[in-house]
Structures are given as C-alpha cells and as structure tokens.
Amino acid sequence: MKEYSVGMALFDLIPVILFAIASVKLWRDLYFKMNKGVFALFAAGTTNIVVAGALKALYKLLYAAGICDFQKLNDMFLPTQSIGFILAGLAIIAVFLQKKSTKTTALAVGAPVVYTGTGIFIIMMVLGLTCIDAALCIFSVKLRKKWLIAVFVLSYICLLAMGRLASMDFDKAIYNWIAEGTNTLGQGLLLFGVSVLHKNGLEKVEL
C-alpha cells in the first residue's frame, strides 16, 4: 500500500514548475546561440523533463484521490526524464562546441534479452545534468558571477541525491517527502541561478 496523499502529490508539482520556469528563461537567452537543430534538442529535452515530473505528480494524485493506480504513468517517469536530461545536456554543451549538425546514435539490437534494470537511465540522467550544470557554471564565469558556481553545484548535489533516493521504498510517505523536499531545493536553486544569469545579460554574453 502506497502512502501517498493529495498534499504530497500537489507538493510534487512545485519542483516541476520551478524547472519549467528556469527552462523558459534559458530558451529565451540561448535561442540565438543555438542553431535550430540544437535548440530543438534542448527544448525537447527540457520539455521531456517537465512532462516526466508532471506525470509522476499526476500518478500520485490519482492514487491518493482513490481514482486509480495508473501504473504506466509511474513507469514512464525515469525513461522520459533520463532521455530529457541527456538531450538537454548534449544541446547546451553544443553551444560551446559550435557544432552545426547533430549525430544520432543507434543502439545495436542483439538477442531478445529482457532488461529490467534502471542503471542506463540513471547514467543518462547524471550525464545530462552534469553537462547542464557545467555549462551554467561557465556562463557564470563569463558574466563575472563566479559565486553562482556554488549555487549550481549545490543544486547539482541535490538533484544527484535524487538518484540515491530513487533506490528507497517510495511506497513510504517519509521517503517521498524527503525526495520532494530535496528536488524542490535543487530546482529552486537552479531557477535562482538561471534568473541571476538572465538578469545580468546571459542572452548577450559572447561565447
């Protein structure tokens, strides 16, 4: 029996909203620094992250309200968010590399082996998150706001902690509240840092 509540589900939307606002600010500031293909990847990646979080909150809300146990919404969270992070991370790093084209990597398909692990998704999420925060730290240096590096590093640590918390028993309310609090703090710091960059001219900074 999952210990979800309506309040918990609604609170879970807060970090989703914070990340969505931060993403829109980055869209506006980085639009003219990316070619159309790279920007499409970045927009798709960040949108995936928002959608994943919103679906997870919706799952909790439906369950807590006694409407249904829509398990597929819960199952979609990790793959959707992981793909979002890796796409957004690759796109924002491409801003510095000034690539004019993107490469698509295909996974080789061998024997029909059933894979149920989540390791690949965690790796994708960490790589994408690392790329995003590294780029934001570089922007901070260029805008002479080096103190923001501490903000982005703390945000990075909070969001990395979510990977560790994912191994906990999320049927228990206490672990959900801890994870939601950690995620909200991480996303709040991210939004704060991005807002400072935006206010100080991220859109006009030269790479």
PDB file of C-alpha atoms in Angstrom:
ATOM      1  CA  MET A   1       0.000   0.000   0.000  1.00  0.00           C
ATOM      2  CA  LYS A   2       1.495   3.308  -1.098  1.00  0.00           C
ATOM      3  CA  GLU A   3       1.436   6.091   1.482  1.00  0.00           C
ATOM      4  CA  TYR A   4       0.549   8.915  -0.907  1.00  0.00           C
ATOM      5  CA  SER A   5      -1.601  11.925  -0.052  1.00  0.00           C
ATOM      6  CA  VAL A   6      -3.190  14.658  -2.160  1.00  0.00           C
ATOM      7  CA  GLY A   7      -0.965  17.238  -0.456  1.00  0.00           C
ATOM      8  CA  MET A   8       2.115  15.221  -1.318  1.00  0.00           C
ATOM      9  CA  ALA A   9       1.051  14.972  -4.966  1.00  0.00           C
ATOM     10  CA  LEU A  10       0.431  18.721  -5.224  1.00  0.00           C
ATOM     11  CA  PHE A  11       3.754  19.495  -3.500  1.00  0.00           C
ATOM     12  CA  ASP A  12       5.444  17.294  -6.090  1.00  0.00           C
ATOM     13  CA  LEU A  13       4.383  19.804  -8.740  1.00  0.00           C
ATOM     14  CA  ILE A  14       6.455  22.615  -7.183  1.00  0.00           C
ATOM     15  CA  PRO A  15       9.887  21.443  -8.445  1.00  0.00           C
ATOM     16  CA  VAL A  16       8.294  20.724 -11.826  1.00  0.00           C
ATOM     17  CA  ILE A  17       7.057  24.319 -12.052  1.00  0.00           C
ATOM     18  CA  LEU A  18      10.412  25.714 -10.870  1.00  0.00           C
ATOM     19  CA  PHE A  19      12.298  23.733 -13.519  1.00  0.00           C
ATOM     20  CA  ALA A  20       9.787  24.760 -16.194  1.00  0.00           C
ATOM     21  CA  ILE A  21      10.313  28.456 -15.407  1.00  0.00           C
ATOM     22  CA  ALA A  22      14.105  28.031 -15.427  1.00  0.00           C
ATOM     23  CA  SER A  23      13.859  26.233 -18.780  1.00  0.00           C
ATOM     24  CA  VAL A  24      11.819  29.016 -20.382  1.00  0.00           C
ATOM     25  CA  LYS A  25      14.386  31.587 -19.234  1.00  0.00           C
ATOM     26  CA  LEU A  26      17.162  29.503 -20.796  1.00  0.00           C
ATOM     27  CA  TRP A  27      15.142  29.098 -24.004  1.00  0.00           C
ATOM     28  CA  ARG A  28      14.924  32.868 -24.325  1.00  0.00           C
ATOM     29  CA  ASP A  29      18.588  33.511 -23.535  1.00  0.00           C
ATOM     30  CA  LEU A  30      20.116  30.690 -25.572  1.00  0.00           C
ATOM     31  CA  TYR A  31      17.821  30.745 -28.614  1.00  0.00           C
ATOM     32  CA  PHE A  32      20.174  32.833 -30.769  1.00  0.00           C
ATOM     33  CA  LYS A  33      23.258  30.938 -29.563  1.00  0.00           C
ATOM     34  CA  MET A  34      21.986  27.613 -30.911  1.00  0.00           C
ATOM     35  CA  ASN A  35      21.249  26.518 -34.429  1.00  0.00           C
ATOM     36  CA  LYS A  36      17.728  25.285 -34.991  1.00  0.00           C
ATOM     37  CA  GLY A  37      18.587  21.614 -34.597  1.00  0.00           C
ATOM     38  CA  VAL A  38      20.444  22.100 -31.312  1.00  0.00           C
ATOM     39  CA  PHE A  39      17.706  24.345 -29.923  1.00  0.00           C
ATOM     40  CA  ALA A  40      15.108  21.725 -30.876  1.00  0.00           C
ATOM     41  CA  LEU A  41      17.087  19.130 -28.890  1.00  0.00           C
ATOM     42  CA  PHE A  42      17.349  21.446 -25.891  1.00  0.00           C
ATOM     43  CA  ALA A  43      13.662  22.360 -25.983  1.00  0.00           C
ATOM     44  CA  ALA A  44      12.635  18.720 -26.420  1.00  0.00           C
ATOM     45  CA  GLY A  45      14.923  17.617 -23.599  1.00  0.00           C
ATOM     46  CA  THR A  46      13.726  20.168 -21.063  1.00  0.00           C
ATOM     47  CA  THR A  47      10.119  19.555 -22.089  1.00  0.00           C
ATOM     48  CA  ASN A  48      10.620  15.824 -21.505  1.00  0.00           C
ATOM     49  CA  ILE A  49      11.904  16.550 -18.007  1.00  0.00           C
ATOM     50  CA  VAL A  50       8.885  18.709 -17.204  1.00  0.00           C
ATOM     51  CA  VAL A  51       6.451  16.170 -18.642  1.00  0.00           C
ATOM     52  CA  ALA A  52       8.071  13.332 -16.671  1.00  0.00           C
ATOM     53  CA  GLY A  53       7.729  15.232 -13.408  1.00  0.00           C
ATOM     54  CA  ALA A  54       4.155  16.250 -14.156  1.00  0.00           C
ATOM     55  CA  LEU A  55       3.135  12.667 -14.988  1.00  0.00           C
ATOM     56  CA  LYS A  56       4.717  11.415 -11.745  1.00  0.00           C
ATOM     57  CA  ALA A  57       2.767  14.009  -9.752  1.00  0.00           C
ATOM     58  CA  LEU A  58      -0.419  13.097 -11.640  1.00  0.00           C
ATOM     59  CA  TYR A  59       0.129   9.425 -10.807  1.00  0.00           C
ATOM     60  CA  LYS A  60       0.404  10.247  -7.100  1.00  0.00           C
ATOM     61  CA  LEU A  61      -2.659  12.476  -7.270  1.00  0.00           C
ATOM     62  CA  LEU A  62      -4.818   9.825  -8.966  1.00  0.00           C
ATOM     63  CA  TYR A  63      -3.660   7.223  -6.449  1.00  0.00           C
ATOM     64  CA  ALA A  64      -4.096   9.456  -3.400  1.00  0.00           C
ATOM     65  CA  ALA A  65      -7.564  10.552  -4.523  1.00  0.00           C
ATOM     66  CA  GLY A  66      -8.613   6.919  -4.858  1.00  0.00           C
ATOM     67  CA  ILE A  67      -9.345   7.273  -8.568  1.00  0.00           C
ATOM     68  CA  CYS A  68      -6.983   4.626  -9.923  1.00  0.00           C
ATOM     69  CA  ASP A  69      -3.487   3.165  -9.769  1.00  0.00           C
ATOM     70  CA  PHE A  70      -2.336   4.302 -13.226  1.00  0.00           C
ATOM     71  CA  GLN A  71       0.954   2.393 -13.096  1.00  0.00           C
ATOM     72  CA  LYS A  72       2.057   3.294 -16.629  1.00  0.00           C
ATOM     73  CA  LEU A  73       2.343   6.955 -15.609  1.00  0.00           C
ATOM     74  CA  ASN A  74       4.733   5.913 -12.861  1.00  0.00           C
ATOM     75  CA  ASP A  75       6.695   3.621 -15.193  1.00  0.00           C
ATOM     76  CA  MET A  76       7.198   6.441 -17.722  1.00  0.00           C
ATOM     77  CA  PHE A  77       8.935   8.767 -15.255  1.00  0.00           C
ATOM     78  CA  LEU A  78      12.535   7.513 -15.258  1.00  0.00           C
ATOM     79  CA  PRO A  79      12.933   6.792 -19.009  1.00  0.00           C
ATOM     80  CA  THR A  80      11.242  10.054 -20.034  1.00  0.00           C
ATOM     81  CA  GLN A  81      13.227  12.200 -17.598  1.00  0.00           C
ATOM     82  CA  SER A  82      16.528  10.468 -18.401  1.00  0.00           C
ATOM     83  CA  ILE A  83      16.110  10.988 -22.136  1.00  0.00           C
ATOM     84  CA  GLY A  84      15.221  14.615 -21.428  1.00  0.00           C
ATOM     85  CA  PHE A  85      18.374  15.212 -19.394  1.00  0.00           C
ATOM     86  CA  ILE A  86      20.712  13.650 -21.935  1.00  0.00           C
ATOM     87  CA  LEU A  87      19.157  15.612 -24.819  1.00  0.00           C
ATOM     88  CA  ALA A  88      19.240  18.913 -22.929  1.00  0.00           C
ATOM     89  CA  GLY A  89      22.774  18.252 -21.687  1.00  0.00           C
ATOM     90  CA  LEU A  90      24.149  17.470 -25.145  1.00  0.00           C
ATOM     91  CA  ALA A  91      22.405  20.516 -26.610  1.00  0.00           C
ATOM     92  CA  ILE A  92      23.730  23.004 -24.069  1.00  0.00           C
ATOM     93  CA  ILE A  93      27.303  21.684 -24.412  1.00  0.00           C
ATOM     94  CA  ALA A  94      26.953  22.024 -28.190  1.00  0.00           C
ATOM     95  CA  VAL A  95      26.595  25.785 -27.633  1.00  0.00           C
ATOM     96  CA  PHE A  96      30.275  25.909 -26.707  1.00  0.00           C
ATOM     97  CA  LEU A  97      31.423  23.431 -29.326  1.00  0.00           C
ATOM     98  CA  GLN A  98      29.604  25.383 -32.034  1.00  0.00           C
ATOM     99  CA  LYS A  99      28.527  22.245 -33.833  1.00  0.00           C
ATOM    100  CA  LYS A 100      26.380  22.786 -36.875  1.00  0.00           C
ATOM    101  CA  SER A 101      24.995  19.286 -37.022  1.00  0.00           C
ATOM    102  CA  THR A 102      23.838  16.649 -34.605  1.00  0.00           C
ATOM    103  CA  LYS A 103      24.556  12.974 -34.657  1.00  0.00           C
ATOM    104  CA  THR A 104      22.093  10.247 -33.941  1.00  0.00           C
ATOM    105  CA  THR A 105      23.373   7.167 -32.163  1.00  0.00           C
ATOM    106  CA  ALA A 106      21.584   3.891 -32.724  1.00  0.00           C
ATOM    107  CA  LEU A 107      21.601   1.102 -30.208  1.00  0.00           C
ATOM    108  CA  ALA A 108      22.562  -2.256 -31.609  1.00  0.00           C
ATOM    109  CA  VAL A 109      19.888  -4.860 -31.110  1.00  0.00           C
ATOM    110  CA  GLY A 110      21.091  -8.339 -30.354  1.00  0.00           C
ATOM    111  CA  ALA A 111      19.306 -11.307 -28.878  1.00  0.00           C
ATOM    112  CA  PRO A 112      15.891 -10.579 -27.344  1.00  0.00           C
ATOM    113  CA  VAL A 113      17.177 -10.328 -23.786  1.00  0.00           C
ATOM    114  CA  VAL A 114      14.781  -8.870 -21.251  1.00  0.00           C
ATOM    115  CA  TYR A 115      16.358  -5.935 -19.416  1.00  0.00           C
ATOM    116  CA  THR A 116      14.658  -4.605 -16.297  1.00  0.00           C
ATOM    117  CA  GLY A 117      17.458  -2.523 -14.747  1.00  0.00           C
ATOM    118  CA  THR A 118      17.401   1.249 -14.387  1.00  0.00           C
ATOM    119  CA  GLY A 119      21.170   1.821 -14.478  1.00  0.00           C
ATOM    120  CA  ILE A 120      21.243   3.087 -18.062  1.00  0.00           C
ATOM    121  CA  PHE A 121      18.613   5.722 -17.260  1.00  0.00           C
ATOM    122  CA  ILE A 122      20.466   6.881 -14.162  1.00  0.00           C
ATOM    123  CA  ILE A 123      23.679   7.229 -16.203  1.00  0.00           C
ATOM    124  CA  MET A 124      21.854   9.247 -18.866  1.00  0.00           C
ATOM    125  CA  MET A 125      20.339  11.496 -16.230  1.00  0.00           C
ATOM    126  CA  VAL A 126      23.666  12.116 -14.486  1.00  0.00           C
ATOM    127  CA  LEU A 127      25.482  12.828 -17.763  1.00  0.00           C
ATOM    128  CA  GLY A 128      22.810  15.243 -18.922  1.00  0.00           C
ATOM    129  CA  LEU A 129      22.620  17.005 -15.557  1.00  0.00           C
ATOM    130  CA  THR A 130      26.413  17.292 -15.431  1.00  0.00           C
ATOM    131  CA  CYS A 131      26.521  18.907 -18.879  1.00  0.00           C
ATOM    132  CA  ILE A 132      23.786  21.401 -17.992  1.00  0.00           C
ATOM    133  CA  ASP A 133      25.347  22.478 -14.695  1.00  0.00           C
ATOM    134  CA  ALA A 134      28.848  22.644 -16.187  1.00  0.00           C
ATOM    135  CA  ALA A 135      27.569  24.974 -18.907  1.00  0.00           C
ATOM    136  CA  LEU A 136      25.766  27.159 -16.367  1.00  0.00           C
ATOM    137  CA  CYS A 137      28.982  27.422 -14.328  1.00  0.00           C
ATOM    138  CA  ILE A 138      30.860  28.535 -17.457  1.00  0.00           C
ATOM    139  CA  PHE A 139      28.189  31.174 -18.129  1.00  0.00           C
ATOM    140  CA  SER A 140      28.589  32.338 -14.511  1.00  0.00           C
ATOM    141  CA  VAL A 141      32.317  32.884 -15.023  1.00  0.00           C
ATOM    142  CA  LYS A 142      31.779  34.744 -18.293  1.00  0.00           C
ATOM    143  CA  LEU A 143      29.257  37.056 -16.615  1.00  0.00           C
ATOM    144  CA  ARG A 144      31.609  37.609 -13.662  1.00  0.00           C
ATOM    145  CA  LYS A 145      29.227  35.957 -11.241  1.00  0.00           C
ATOM    146  CA  LYS A 146      31.566  33.242 -10.012  1.00  0.00           C
ATOM    147  CA  TRP A 147      29.655  32.928  -6.744  1.00  0.00           C
ATOM    148  CA  LEU A 148      26.836  31.367  -8.746  1.00  0.00           C
ATOM    149  CA  ILE A 149      29.036  28.311  -9.230  1.00  0.00           C
ATOM    150  CA  ALA A 150      28.340  27.424  -5.595  1.00  0.00           C
ATOM    151  CA  VAL A 151      24.605  27.751  -6.267  1.00  0.00           C
ATOM    152  CA  PHE A 152      24.719  25.458  -9.286  1.00  0.00           C
ATOM    153  CA  VAL A 153      26.983  22.945  -7.526  1.00  0.00           C
ATOM    154  CA  LEU A 154      24.585  22.759  -4.568  1.00  0.00           C
ATOM    155  CA  SER A 155      21.667  22.354  -6.982  1.00  0.00           C
ATOM    156  CA  TYR A 156      23.629  19.610  -8.758  1.00  0.00           C
ATOM    157  CA  ILE A 157      24.267  17.784  -5.469  1.00  0.00           C
ATOM    158  CA  CYS A 158      20.575  17.953  -4.538  1.00  0.00           C
ATOM    159  CA  LEU A 159      19.491  16.563  -7.888  1.00  0.00           C
ATOM    160  CA  LEU A 160      22.159  13.855  -7.790  1.00  0.00           C
ATOM    161  CA  ALA A 161      20.823  12.866  -4.377  1.00  0.00           C
ATOM    162  CA  MET A 162      17.531  12.130  -6.100  1.00  0.00           C
ATOM    163  CA  GLY A 163      19.272   9.188  -7.804  1.00  0.00           C
ATOM    164  CA  ARG A 164      20.223   7.769  -4.415  1.00  0.00           C
ATOM    165  CA  LEU A 165      16.764   8.385  -3.017  1.00  0.00           C
ATOM    166  CA  ALA A 166      15.271   6.562  -6.006  1.00  0.00           C
ATOM    167  CA  SER A 167      16.565   3.323  -4.504  1.00  0.00           C
ATOM    168  CA  MET A 168      14.444   3.836  -1.383  1.00  0.00           C
ATOM    169  CA  ASP A 169      10.993   2.375  -0.829  1.00  0.00           C
ATOM    170  CA  PHE A 170       8.846   5.070  -2.406  1.00  0.00           C
ATOM    171  CA  ASP A 171       5.694   3.390  -1.156  1.00  0.00           C
ATOM    172  CA  LYS A 172       6.572   5.018   2.173  1.00  0.00           C
ATOM    173  CA  ALA A 173       5.482   8.616   2.720  1.00  0.00           C
ATOM    174  CA  ILE A 174       8.678   9.652   4.512  1.00  0.00           C
ATOM    175  CA  TYR A 175      10.907   8.873   1.521  1.00  0.00           C
ATOM    176  CA  ASN A 176       8.558  10.697  -0.827  1.00  0.00           C
ATOM    177  CA  TRP A 177       8.612  13.824   1.345  1.00  0.00           C
ATOM    178  CA  ILE A 178      12.405  13.717   1.616  1.00  0.00           C
ATOM    179  CA  ALA A 179      12.762  13.302  -2.146  1.00  0.00           C
ATOM    180  CA  GLU A 180      10.261  16.057  -2.913  1.00  0.00           C
ATOM    181  CA  GLY A 181      11.963  18.426  -0.483  1.00  0.00           C
ATOM    182  CA  THR A 182      15.385  17.681  -1.950  1.00  0.00           C
ATOM    183  CA  ASN A 183      14.085  18.089  -5.502  1.00  0.00           C
ATOM    184  CA  THR A 184      12.342  21.365  -4.654  1.00  0.00           C
ATOM    185  CA  LEU A 185      15.518  22.766  -3.088  1.00  0.00           C
ATOM    186  CA  GLY A 186      17.599  21.695  -6.095  1.00  0.00           C
ATOM    187  CA  GLN A 187      15.165  23.130  -8.643  1.00  0.00           C
ATOM    188  CA  GLY A 188      14.733  26.302  -6.593  1.00  0.00           C
ATOM    189  CA  LEU A 189      18.495  26.876  -6.595  1.00  0.00           C
ATOM    190  CA  LEU A 190      18.595  26.173 -10.338  1.00  0.00           C
ATOM    191  CA  LEU A 191      15.846  28.719 -11.004  1.00  0.00           C
ATOM    192  CA  PHE A 192      17.561  31.289  -8.772  1.00  0.00           C
ATOM    193  CA  GLY A 193      20.879  30.854 -10.566  1.00  0.00           C
ATOM    194  CA  VAL A 194      19.326  30.952 -14.030  1.00  0.00           C
ATOM    195  CA  SER A 195      17.341  34.069 -13.070  1.00  0.00           C
ATOM    196  CA  VAL A 196      20.520  35.853 -11.974  1.00  0.00           C
ATOM    197  CA  LEU A 197      22.229  34.905 -15.246  1.00  0.00           C
ATOM    198  CA  HIS A 198      19.210  36.114 -17.201  1.00  0.00           C
ATOM    199  CA  LYS A 199      19.119  39.426 -15.314  1.00  0.00           C
ATOM    200  CA  ASN A 200      22.815  40.007 -15.933  1.00  0.00           C
ATOM    201  CA  GLY A 201      22.660  39.531 -19.691  1.00  0.00           C
ATOM    202  CA  LEU A 202      23.044  35.843 -20.489  1.00  0.00           C
ATOM    203  CA  GLU A 203      21.292  36.482 -23.799  1.00  0.00           C
ATOM    204  CA  LYS A 204      24.069  38.860 -24.895  1.00  0.00           C
ATOM    205  CA  VAL A 205      27.125  37.099 -23.486  1.00  0.00           C
ATOM    206  CA  GLU A 206      29.776  36.204 -26.038  1.00  0.00           C
ATOM    207  CA  LEU A 207      30.960  32.588 -26.106  1.00  0.00           C
TER     208      LEU A 207
END
